[in-house]
mmCIF file of C-alpha atoms and ligand atoms in Angstrom:
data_model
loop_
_atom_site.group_PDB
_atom_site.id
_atom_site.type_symbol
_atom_site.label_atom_id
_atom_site.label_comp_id
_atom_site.label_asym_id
_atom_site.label_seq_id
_atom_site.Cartn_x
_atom_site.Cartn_y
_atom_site.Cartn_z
ATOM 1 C CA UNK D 1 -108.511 -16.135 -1.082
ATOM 2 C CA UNK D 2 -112.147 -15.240 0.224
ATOM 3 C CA UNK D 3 -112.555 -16.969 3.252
ATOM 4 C CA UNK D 4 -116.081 -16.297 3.148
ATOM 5 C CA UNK D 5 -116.382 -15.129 7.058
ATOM 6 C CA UNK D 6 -117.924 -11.791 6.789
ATOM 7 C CA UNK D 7 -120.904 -11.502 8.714
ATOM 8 C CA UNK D 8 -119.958 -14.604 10.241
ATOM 9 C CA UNK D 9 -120.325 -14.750 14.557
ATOM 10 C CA UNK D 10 -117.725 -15.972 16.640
ATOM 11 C CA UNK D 11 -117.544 -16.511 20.164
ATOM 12 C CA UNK D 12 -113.474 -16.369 21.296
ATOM 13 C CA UNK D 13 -112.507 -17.612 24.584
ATOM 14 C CA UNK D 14 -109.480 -16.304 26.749
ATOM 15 C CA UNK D 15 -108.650 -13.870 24.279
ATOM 16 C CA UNK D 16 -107.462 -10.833 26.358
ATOM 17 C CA UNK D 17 -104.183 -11.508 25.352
ATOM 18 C CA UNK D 18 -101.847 -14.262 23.854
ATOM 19 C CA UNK D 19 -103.423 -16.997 21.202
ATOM 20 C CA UNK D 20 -107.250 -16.080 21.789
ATOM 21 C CA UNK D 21 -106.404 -12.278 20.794
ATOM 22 C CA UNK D 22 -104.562 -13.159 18.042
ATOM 23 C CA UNK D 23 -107.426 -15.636 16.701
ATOM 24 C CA UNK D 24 -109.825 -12.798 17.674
ATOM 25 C CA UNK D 25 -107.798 -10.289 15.866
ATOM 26 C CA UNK D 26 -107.961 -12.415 12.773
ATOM 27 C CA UNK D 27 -111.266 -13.450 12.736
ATOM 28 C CA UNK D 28 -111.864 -9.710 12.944
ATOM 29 C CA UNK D 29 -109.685 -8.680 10.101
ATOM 30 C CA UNK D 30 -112.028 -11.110 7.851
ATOM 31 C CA UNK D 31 -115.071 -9.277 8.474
ATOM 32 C CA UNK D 32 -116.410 -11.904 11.932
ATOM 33 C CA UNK D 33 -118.753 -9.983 14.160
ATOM 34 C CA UNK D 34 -116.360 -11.475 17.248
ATOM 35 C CA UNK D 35 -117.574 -11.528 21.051
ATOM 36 C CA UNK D 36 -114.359 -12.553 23.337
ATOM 37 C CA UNK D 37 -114.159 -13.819 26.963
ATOM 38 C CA UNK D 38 -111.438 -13.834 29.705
ATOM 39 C CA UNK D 39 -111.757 -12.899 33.238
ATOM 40 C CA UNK D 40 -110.606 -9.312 33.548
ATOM 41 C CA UNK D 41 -113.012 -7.402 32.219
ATOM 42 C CA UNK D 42 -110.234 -3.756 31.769
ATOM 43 C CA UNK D 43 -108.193 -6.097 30.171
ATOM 44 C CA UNK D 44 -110.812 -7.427 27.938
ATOM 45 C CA UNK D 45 -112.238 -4.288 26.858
ATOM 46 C CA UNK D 46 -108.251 -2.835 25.791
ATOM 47 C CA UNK D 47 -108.219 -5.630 23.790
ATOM 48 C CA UNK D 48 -111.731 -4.987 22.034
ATOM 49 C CA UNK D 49 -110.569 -1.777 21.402
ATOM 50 C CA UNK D 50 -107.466 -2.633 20.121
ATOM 51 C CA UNK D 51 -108.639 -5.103 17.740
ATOM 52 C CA UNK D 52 -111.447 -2.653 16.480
ATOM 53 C CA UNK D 53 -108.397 0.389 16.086
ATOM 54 C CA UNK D 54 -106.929 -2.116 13.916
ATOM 55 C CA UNK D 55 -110.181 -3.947 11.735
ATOM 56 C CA UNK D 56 -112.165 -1.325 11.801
ATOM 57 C CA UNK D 57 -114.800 -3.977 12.871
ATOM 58 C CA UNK D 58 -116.771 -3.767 16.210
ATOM 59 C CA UNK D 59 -115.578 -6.794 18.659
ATOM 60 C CA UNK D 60 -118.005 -7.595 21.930
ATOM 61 C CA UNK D 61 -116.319 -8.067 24.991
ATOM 62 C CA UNK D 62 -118.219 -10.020 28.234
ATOM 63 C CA UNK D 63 -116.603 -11.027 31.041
ATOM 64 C CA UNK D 64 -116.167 -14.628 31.993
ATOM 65 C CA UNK D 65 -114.105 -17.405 33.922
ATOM 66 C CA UNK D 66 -114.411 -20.188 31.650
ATOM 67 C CA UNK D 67 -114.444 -22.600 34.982
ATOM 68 C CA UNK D 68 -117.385 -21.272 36.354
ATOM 69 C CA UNK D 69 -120.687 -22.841 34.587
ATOM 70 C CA UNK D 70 -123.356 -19.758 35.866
ATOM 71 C CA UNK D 71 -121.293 -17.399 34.331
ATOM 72 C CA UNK D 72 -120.230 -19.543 31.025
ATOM 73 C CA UNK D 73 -123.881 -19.971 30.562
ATOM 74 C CA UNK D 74 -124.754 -16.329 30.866
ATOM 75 C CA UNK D 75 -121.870 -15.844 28.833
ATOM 76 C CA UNK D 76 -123.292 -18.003 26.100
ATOM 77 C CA UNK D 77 -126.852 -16.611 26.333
ATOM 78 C CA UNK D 78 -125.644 -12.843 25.966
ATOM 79 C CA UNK D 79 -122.868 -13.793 23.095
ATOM 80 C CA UNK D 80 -125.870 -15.399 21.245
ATOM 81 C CA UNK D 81 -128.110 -12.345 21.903
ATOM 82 C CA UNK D 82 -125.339 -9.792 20.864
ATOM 83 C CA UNK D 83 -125.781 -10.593 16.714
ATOM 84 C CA UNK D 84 -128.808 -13.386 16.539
ATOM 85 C CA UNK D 85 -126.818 -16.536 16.083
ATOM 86 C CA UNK D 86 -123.220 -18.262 16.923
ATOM 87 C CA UNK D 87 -121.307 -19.412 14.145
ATOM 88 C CA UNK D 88 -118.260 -20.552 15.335
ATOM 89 C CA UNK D 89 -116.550 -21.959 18.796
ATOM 90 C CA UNK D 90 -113.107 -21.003 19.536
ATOM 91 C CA UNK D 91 -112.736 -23.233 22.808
ATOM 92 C CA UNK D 92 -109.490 -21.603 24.941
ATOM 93 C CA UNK D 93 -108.122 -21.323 28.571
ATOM 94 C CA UNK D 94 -105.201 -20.500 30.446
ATOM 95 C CA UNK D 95 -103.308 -24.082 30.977
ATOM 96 C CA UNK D 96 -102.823 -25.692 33.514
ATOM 97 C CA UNK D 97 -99.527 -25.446 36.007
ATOM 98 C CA UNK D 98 -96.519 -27.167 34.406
ATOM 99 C CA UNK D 99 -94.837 -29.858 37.419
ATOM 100 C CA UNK D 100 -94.405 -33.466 37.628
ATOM 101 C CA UNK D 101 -97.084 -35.679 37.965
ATOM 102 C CA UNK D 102 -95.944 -36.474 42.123
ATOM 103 C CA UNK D 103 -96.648 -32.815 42.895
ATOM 104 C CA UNK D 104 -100.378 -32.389 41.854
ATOM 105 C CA UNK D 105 -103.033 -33.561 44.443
ATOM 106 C CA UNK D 106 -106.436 -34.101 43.795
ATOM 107 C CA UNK D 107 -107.437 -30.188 43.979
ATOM 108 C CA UNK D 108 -104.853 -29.548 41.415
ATOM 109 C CA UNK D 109 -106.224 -32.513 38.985
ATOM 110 C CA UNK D 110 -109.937 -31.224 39.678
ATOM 111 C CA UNK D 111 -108.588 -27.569 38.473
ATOM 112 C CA UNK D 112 -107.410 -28.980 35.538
ATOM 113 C CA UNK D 113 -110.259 -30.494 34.697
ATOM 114 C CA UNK D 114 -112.801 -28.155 34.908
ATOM 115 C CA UNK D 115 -110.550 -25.324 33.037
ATOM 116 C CA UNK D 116 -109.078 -27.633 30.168
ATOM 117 C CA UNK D 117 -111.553 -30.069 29.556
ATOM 118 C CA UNK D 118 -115.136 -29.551 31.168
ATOM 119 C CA UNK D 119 -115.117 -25.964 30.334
ATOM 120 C CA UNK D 120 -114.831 -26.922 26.310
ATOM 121 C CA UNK D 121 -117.322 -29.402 26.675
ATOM 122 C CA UNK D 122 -119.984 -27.186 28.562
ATOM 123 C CA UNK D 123 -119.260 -24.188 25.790
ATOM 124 C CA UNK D 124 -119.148 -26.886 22.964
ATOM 125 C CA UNK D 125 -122.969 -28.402 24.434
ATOM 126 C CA UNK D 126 -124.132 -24.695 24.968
ATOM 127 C CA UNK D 127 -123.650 -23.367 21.730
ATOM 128 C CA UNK D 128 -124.739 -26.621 19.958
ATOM 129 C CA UNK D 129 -128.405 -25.473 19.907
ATOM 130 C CA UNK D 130 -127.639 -22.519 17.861
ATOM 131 C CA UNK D 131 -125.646 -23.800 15.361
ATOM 132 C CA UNK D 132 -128.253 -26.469 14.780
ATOM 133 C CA UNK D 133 -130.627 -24.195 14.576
ATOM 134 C CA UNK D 134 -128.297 -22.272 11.801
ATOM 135 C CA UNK D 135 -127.620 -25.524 9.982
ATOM 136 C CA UNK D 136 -124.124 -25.108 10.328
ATOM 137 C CA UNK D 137 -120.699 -24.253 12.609
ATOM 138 C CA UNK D 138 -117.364 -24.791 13.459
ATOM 139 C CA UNK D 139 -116.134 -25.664 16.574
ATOM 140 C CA UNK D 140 -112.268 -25.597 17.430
ATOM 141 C CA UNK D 141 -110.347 -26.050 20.564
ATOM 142 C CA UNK D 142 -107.177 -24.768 21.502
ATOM 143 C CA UNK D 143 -104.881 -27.733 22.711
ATOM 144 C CA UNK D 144 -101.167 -28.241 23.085
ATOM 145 C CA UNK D 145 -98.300 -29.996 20.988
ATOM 146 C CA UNK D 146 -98.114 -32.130 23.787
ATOM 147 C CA UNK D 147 -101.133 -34.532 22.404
ATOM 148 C CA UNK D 148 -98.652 -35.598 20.000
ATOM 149 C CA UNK D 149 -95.151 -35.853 21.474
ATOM 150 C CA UNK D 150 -94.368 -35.682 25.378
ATOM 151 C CA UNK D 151 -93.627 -32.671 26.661
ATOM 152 C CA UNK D 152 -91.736 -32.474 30.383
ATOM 153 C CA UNK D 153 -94.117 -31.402 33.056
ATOM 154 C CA UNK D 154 -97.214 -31.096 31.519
ATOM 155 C CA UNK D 155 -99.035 -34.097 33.169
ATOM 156 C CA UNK D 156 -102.042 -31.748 33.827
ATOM 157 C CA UNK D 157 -102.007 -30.606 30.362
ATOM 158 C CA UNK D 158 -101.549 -33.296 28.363
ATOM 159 C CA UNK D 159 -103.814 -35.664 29.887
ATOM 160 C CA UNK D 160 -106.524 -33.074 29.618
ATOM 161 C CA UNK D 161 -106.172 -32.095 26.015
ATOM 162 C CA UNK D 162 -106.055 -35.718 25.823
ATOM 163 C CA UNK D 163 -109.606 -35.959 26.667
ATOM 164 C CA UNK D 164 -110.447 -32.826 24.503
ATOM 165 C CA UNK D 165 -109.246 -34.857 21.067
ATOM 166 C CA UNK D 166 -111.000 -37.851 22.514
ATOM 167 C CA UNK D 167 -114.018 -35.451 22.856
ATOM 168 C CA UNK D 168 -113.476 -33.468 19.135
ATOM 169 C CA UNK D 169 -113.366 -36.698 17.781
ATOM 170 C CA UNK D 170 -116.539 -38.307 19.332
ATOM 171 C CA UNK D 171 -118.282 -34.631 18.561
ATOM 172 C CA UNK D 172 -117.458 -34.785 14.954
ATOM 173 C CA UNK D 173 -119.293 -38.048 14.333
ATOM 174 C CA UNK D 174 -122.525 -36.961 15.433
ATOM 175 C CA UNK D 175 -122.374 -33.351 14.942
ATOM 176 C CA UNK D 176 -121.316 -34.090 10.866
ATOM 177 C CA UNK D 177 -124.907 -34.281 10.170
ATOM 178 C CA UNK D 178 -125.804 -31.124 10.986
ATOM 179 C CA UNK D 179 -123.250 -29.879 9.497
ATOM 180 C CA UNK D 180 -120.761 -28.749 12.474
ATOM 181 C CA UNK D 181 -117.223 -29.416 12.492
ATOM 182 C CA UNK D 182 -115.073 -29.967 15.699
ATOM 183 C CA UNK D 183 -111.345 -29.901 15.011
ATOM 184 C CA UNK D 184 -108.431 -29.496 17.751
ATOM 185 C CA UNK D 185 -104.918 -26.784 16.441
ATOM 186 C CA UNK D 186 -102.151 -27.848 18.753
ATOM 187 C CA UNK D 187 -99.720 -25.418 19.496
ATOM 188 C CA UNK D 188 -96.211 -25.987 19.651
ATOM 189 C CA UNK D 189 -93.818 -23.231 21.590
ATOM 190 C CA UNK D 190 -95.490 -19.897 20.797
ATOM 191 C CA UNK D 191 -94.835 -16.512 21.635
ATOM 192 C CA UNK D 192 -97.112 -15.290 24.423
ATOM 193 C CA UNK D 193 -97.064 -14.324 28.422
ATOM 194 C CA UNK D 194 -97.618 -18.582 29.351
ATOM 195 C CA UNK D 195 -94.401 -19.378 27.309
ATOM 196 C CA UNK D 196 -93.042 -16.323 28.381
ATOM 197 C CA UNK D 197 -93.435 -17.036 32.354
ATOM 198 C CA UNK D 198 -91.735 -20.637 31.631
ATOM 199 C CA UNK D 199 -88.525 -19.107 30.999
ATOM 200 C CA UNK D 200 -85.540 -19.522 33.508
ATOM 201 C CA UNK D 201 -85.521 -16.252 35.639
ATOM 202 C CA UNK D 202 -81.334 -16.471 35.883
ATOM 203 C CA UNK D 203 -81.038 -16.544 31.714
ATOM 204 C CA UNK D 204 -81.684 -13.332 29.414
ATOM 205 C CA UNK D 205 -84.838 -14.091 28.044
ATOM 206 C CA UNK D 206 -83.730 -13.314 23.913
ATOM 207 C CA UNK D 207 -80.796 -16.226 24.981
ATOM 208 C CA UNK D 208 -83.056 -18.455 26.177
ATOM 209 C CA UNK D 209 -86.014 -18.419 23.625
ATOM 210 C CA UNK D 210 -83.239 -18.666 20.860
ATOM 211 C CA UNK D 211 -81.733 -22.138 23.307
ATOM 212 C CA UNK D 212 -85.559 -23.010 23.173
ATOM 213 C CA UNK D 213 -86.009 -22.657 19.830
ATOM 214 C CA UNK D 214 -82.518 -25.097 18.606
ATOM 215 C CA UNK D 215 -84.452 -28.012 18.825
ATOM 216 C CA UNK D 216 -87.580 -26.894 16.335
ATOM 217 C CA UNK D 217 -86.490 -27.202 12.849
ATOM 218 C CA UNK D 218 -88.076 -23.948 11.209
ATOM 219 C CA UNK D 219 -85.587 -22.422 14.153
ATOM 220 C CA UNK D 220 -87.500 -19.879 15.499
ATOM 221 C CA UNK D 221 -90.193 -19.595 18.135
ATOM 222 C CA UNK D 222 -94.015 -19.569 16.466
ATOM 223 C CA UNK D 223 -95.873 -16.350 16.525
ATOM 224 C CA UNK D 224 -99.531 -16.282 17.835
ATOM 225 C CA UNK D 225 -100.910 -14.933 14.275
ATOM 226 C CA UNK D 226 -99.369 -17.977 12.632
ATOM 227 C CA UNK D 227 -101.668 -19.869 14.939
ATOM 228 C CA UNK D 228 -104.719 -17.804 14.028
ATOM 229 C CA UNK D 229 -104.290 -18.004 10.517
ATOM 230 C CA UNK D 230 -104.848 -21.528 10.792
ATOM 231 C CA UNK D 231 -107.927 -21.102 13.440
ATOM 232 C CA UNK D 232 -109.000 -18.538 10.958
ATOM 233 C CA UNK D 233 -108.979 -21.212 7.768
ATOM 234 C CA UNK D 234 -110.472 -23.867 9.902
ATOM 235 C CA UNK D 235 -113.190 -21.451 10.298
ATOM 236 C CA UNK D 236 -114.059 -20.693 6.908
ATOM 237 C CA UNK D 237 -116.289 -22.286 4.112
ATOM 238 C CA UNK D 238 -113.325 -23.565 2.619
ATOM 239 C CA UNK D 239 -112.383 -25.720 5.772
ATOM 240 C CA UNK D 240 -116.170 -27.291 5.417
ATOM 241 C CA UNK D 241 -114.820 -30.993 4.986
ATOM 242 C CA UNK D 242 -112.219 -30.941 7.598
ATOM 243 C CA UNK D 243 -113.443 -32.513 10.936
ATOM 244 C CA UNK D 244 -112.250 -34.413 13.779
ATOM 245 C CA UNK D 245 -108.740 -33.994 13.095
ATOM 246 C CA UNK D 246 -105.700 -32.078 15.471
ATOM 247 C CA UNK D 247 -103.232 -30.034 13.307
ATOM 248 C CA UNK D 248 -100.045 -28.648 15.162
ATOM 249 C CA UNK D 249 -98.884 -25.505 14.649
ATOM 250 C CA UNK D 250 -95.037 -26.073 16.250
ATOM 251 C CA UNK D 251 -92.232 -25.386 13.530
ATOM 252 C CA UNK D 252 -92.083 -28.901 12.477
ATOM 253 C CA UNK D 253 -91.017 -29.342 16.409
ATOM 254 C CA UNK D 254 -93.061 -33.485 16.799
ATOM 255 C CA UNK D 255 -90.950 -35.844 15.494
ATOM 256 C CA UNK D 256 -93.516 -38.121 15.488
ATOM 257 C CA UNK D 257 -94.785 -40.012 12.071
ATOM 258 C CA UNK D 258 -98.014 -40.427 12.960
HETATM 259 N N1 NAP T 301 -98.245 -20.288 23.894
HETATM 260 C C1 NAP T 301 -97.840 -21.532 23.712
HETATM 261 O O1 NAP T 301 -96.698 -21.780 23.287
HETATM 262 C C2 NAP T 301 -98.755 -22.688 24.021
HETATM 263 C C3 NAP T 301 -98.283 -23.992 23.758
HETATM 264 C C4 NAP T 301 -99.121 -25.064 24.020
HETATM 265 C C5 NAP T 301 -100.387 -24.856 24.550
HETATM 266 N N2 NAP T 301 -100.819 -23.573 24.810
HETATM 267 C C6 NAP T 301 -102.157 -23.428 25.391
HETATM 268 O O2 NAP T 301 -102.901 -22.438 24.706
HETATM 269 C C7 NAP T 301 -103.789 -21.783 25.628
HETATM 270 C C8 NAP T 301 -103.611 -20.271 25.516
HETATM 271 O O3 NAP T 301 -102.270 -19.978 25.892
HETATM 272 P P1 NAP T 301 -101.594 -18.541 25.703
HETATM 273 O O4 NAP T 301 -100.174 -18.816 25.416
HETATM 274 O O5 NAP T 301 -102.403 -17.697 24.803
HETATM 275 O O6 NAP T 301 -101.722 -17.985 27.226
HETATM 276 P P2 NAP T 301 -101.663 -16.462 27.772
HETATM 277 O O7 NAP T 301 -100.884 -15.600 26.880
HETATM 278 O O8 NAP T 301 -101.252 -16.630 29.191
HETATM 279 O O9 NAP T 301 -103.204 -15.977 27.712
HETATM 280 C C9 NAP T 301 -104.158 -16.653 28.480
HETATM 281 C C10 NAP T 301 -105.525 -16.020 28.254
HETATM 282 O O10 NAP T 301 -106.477 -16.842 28.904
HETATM 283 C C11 NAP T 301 -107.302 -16.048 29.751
HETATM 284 N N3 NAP T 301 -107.755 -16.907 30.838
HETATM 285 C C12 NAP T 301 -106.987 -17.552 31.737
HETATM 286 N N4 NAP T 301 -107.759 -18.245 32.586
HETATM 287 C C13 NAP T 301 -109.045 -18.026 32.205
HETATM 288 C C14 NAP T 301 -110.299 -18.440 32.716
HETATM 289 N N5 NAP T 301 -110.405 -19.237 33.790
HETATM 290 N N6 NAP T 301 -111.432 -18.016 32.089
HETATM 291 C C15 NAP T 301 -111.351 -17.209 31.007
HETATM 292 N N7 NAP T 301 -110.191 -16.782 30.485
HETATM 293 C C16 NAP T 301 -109.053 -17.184 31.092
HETATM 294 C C17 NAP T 301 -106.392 -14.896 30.176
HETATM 295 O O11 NAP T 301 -107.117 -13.744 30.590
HETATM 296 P P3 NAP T 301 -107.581 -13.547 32.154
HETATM 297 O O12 NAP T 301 -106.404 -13.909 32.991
HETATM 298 O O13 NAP T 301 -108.009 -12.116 32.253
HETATM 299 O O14 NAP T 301 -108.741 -14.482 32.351
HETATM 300 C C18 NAP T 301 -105.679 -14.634 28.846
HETATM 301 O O15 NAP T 301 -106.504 -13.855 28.003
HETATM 302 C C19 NAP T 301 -103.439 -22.341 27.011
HETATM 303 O O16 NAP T 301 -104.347 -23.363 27.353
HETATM 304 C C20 NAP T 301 -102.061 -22.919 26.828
HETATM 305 O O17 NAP T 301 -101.786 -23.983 27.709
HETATM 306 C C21 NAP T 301 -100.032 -22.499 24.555
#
């Protein structure tokens, strides 16, 4: 199937490794001119160049800490520069600290805010202009599973991405007109460093992702280009009447009917 994407501009956030490379790498592979952002700017560029070694197709890499508004906003201004116009959003961070709710203190809650859920909205508001101006976009966040179903420990998390599908959901009413659609992919348990450094330190790390992965029904842990393939279709012409909605990606992992 022609997704339709070539030429298309994307803007990937904290995609030096894990779920934002792999969406960056596919977006890539479908002919997307694709500008990605993380903090370590060696780290970044590898990536770039990895990504190009394997599409053939030029990826821009700017620094950025996705907290920090003065540099998201420069960040925004130069992405938009780099090709003449933003297509699509691919809101990401790095999550927040996994604990239960008695150990976070106010710092900790303020953290999590600004990374998970004022970061998405300040990217979301700052590339709104230019896909107005375009007549069209997509805009899709990177959430967790654990908007669905709870998930132990992920206070911080959940009640952020929480407020991200409140957000999608509120965006996609009035951005519908012009044309943009906000949606929210969930992730289950899927292979990168963050589920990596969860792992028990005492266990073999093969033993415990296959003790992880008993209780998902597909039986296996997710891979991050099964994510991006569905960031990827969300992102296409084809995805133009799907908006406002969260889609896991988790093995069939929520039990949950609704
Ligand atoms: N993997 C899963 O199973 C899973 C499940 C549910 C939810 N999620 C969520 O999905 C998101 C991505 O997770 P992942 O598994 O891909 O994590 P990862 O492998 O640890 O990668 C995190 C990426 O985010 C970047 N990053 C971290 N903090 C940043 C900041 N302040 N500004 C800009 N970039 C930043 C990192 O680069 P730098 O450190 O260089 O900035 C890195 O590129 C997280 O929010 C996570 O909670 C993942």
């Amino acid at each position: 199937m022609d997704l339709n994407l070539n030429n298309k501009v994307a803007i990937v956030l904290a995609a030096s490794k894990g779920l934002g490379k792999a969406i960056a790498a596919a977006l890539s592979a479908e002919g997307v001119k694709v500008i990605i952002g993380s903090r370590d700017a060696g780290e970044l560029e590898r990536t770039a160049k990895e990504i190009t070694a394997i599409t053939g197709n030029e990826i821009t890499a700017i620094a950025v800490d996705v907290g920090d508004a003065a540099r998201v906003t420069d960040f925004i201004e130069k992405a938009a520069a780099a090709h003449g116009k933003i297509d699509i959003l691919v809101n990401n961070s790095g999550g927040p600290p996994f604990n239960k709710f008695e150990h976070f203190d106010d710092e900790a809650w303020q953290q999590a805010f600004n990374l998970s859920l004022l970061s998405f909205a300040r990217t979301s508001r700052l590339v709104l202009p230019h896909m107005q101006k375009t007549g069209s976009g997509r805009i899709i966040n990177i959430i967790s599973g654990s908007v669905k179903s709870v998930l132990a420990n992920s206070v911080l998390s959940t009640s952020m991405r929480m407020g991200v599908v409140g957000m999608a959901k509120l965006m996609a009413d009035e951005l519908g007109p012009y044309n943009i659609t906000v949606n929210n992919v969930a992730p289950g348990m899927i292979l990168t460093d963050r589920l990596k450094h969860t792992l028990p330190k005492d266990t073999d790390p093969e033993l415990a992702l296959k003790e992880r992965a008993k209780n998902i029904p597909l039986g296996r842990i997710g891979k991050p280009e099964e994510l991006a393939a569905l960031v990827t279709f969300l992102a296409s012409e084809q995805a133009a009447y799907i908006s406002g909605t969260t889609i896991q990606v988790d093995g069939g992992a929520n039990r949950g009917i609704f």
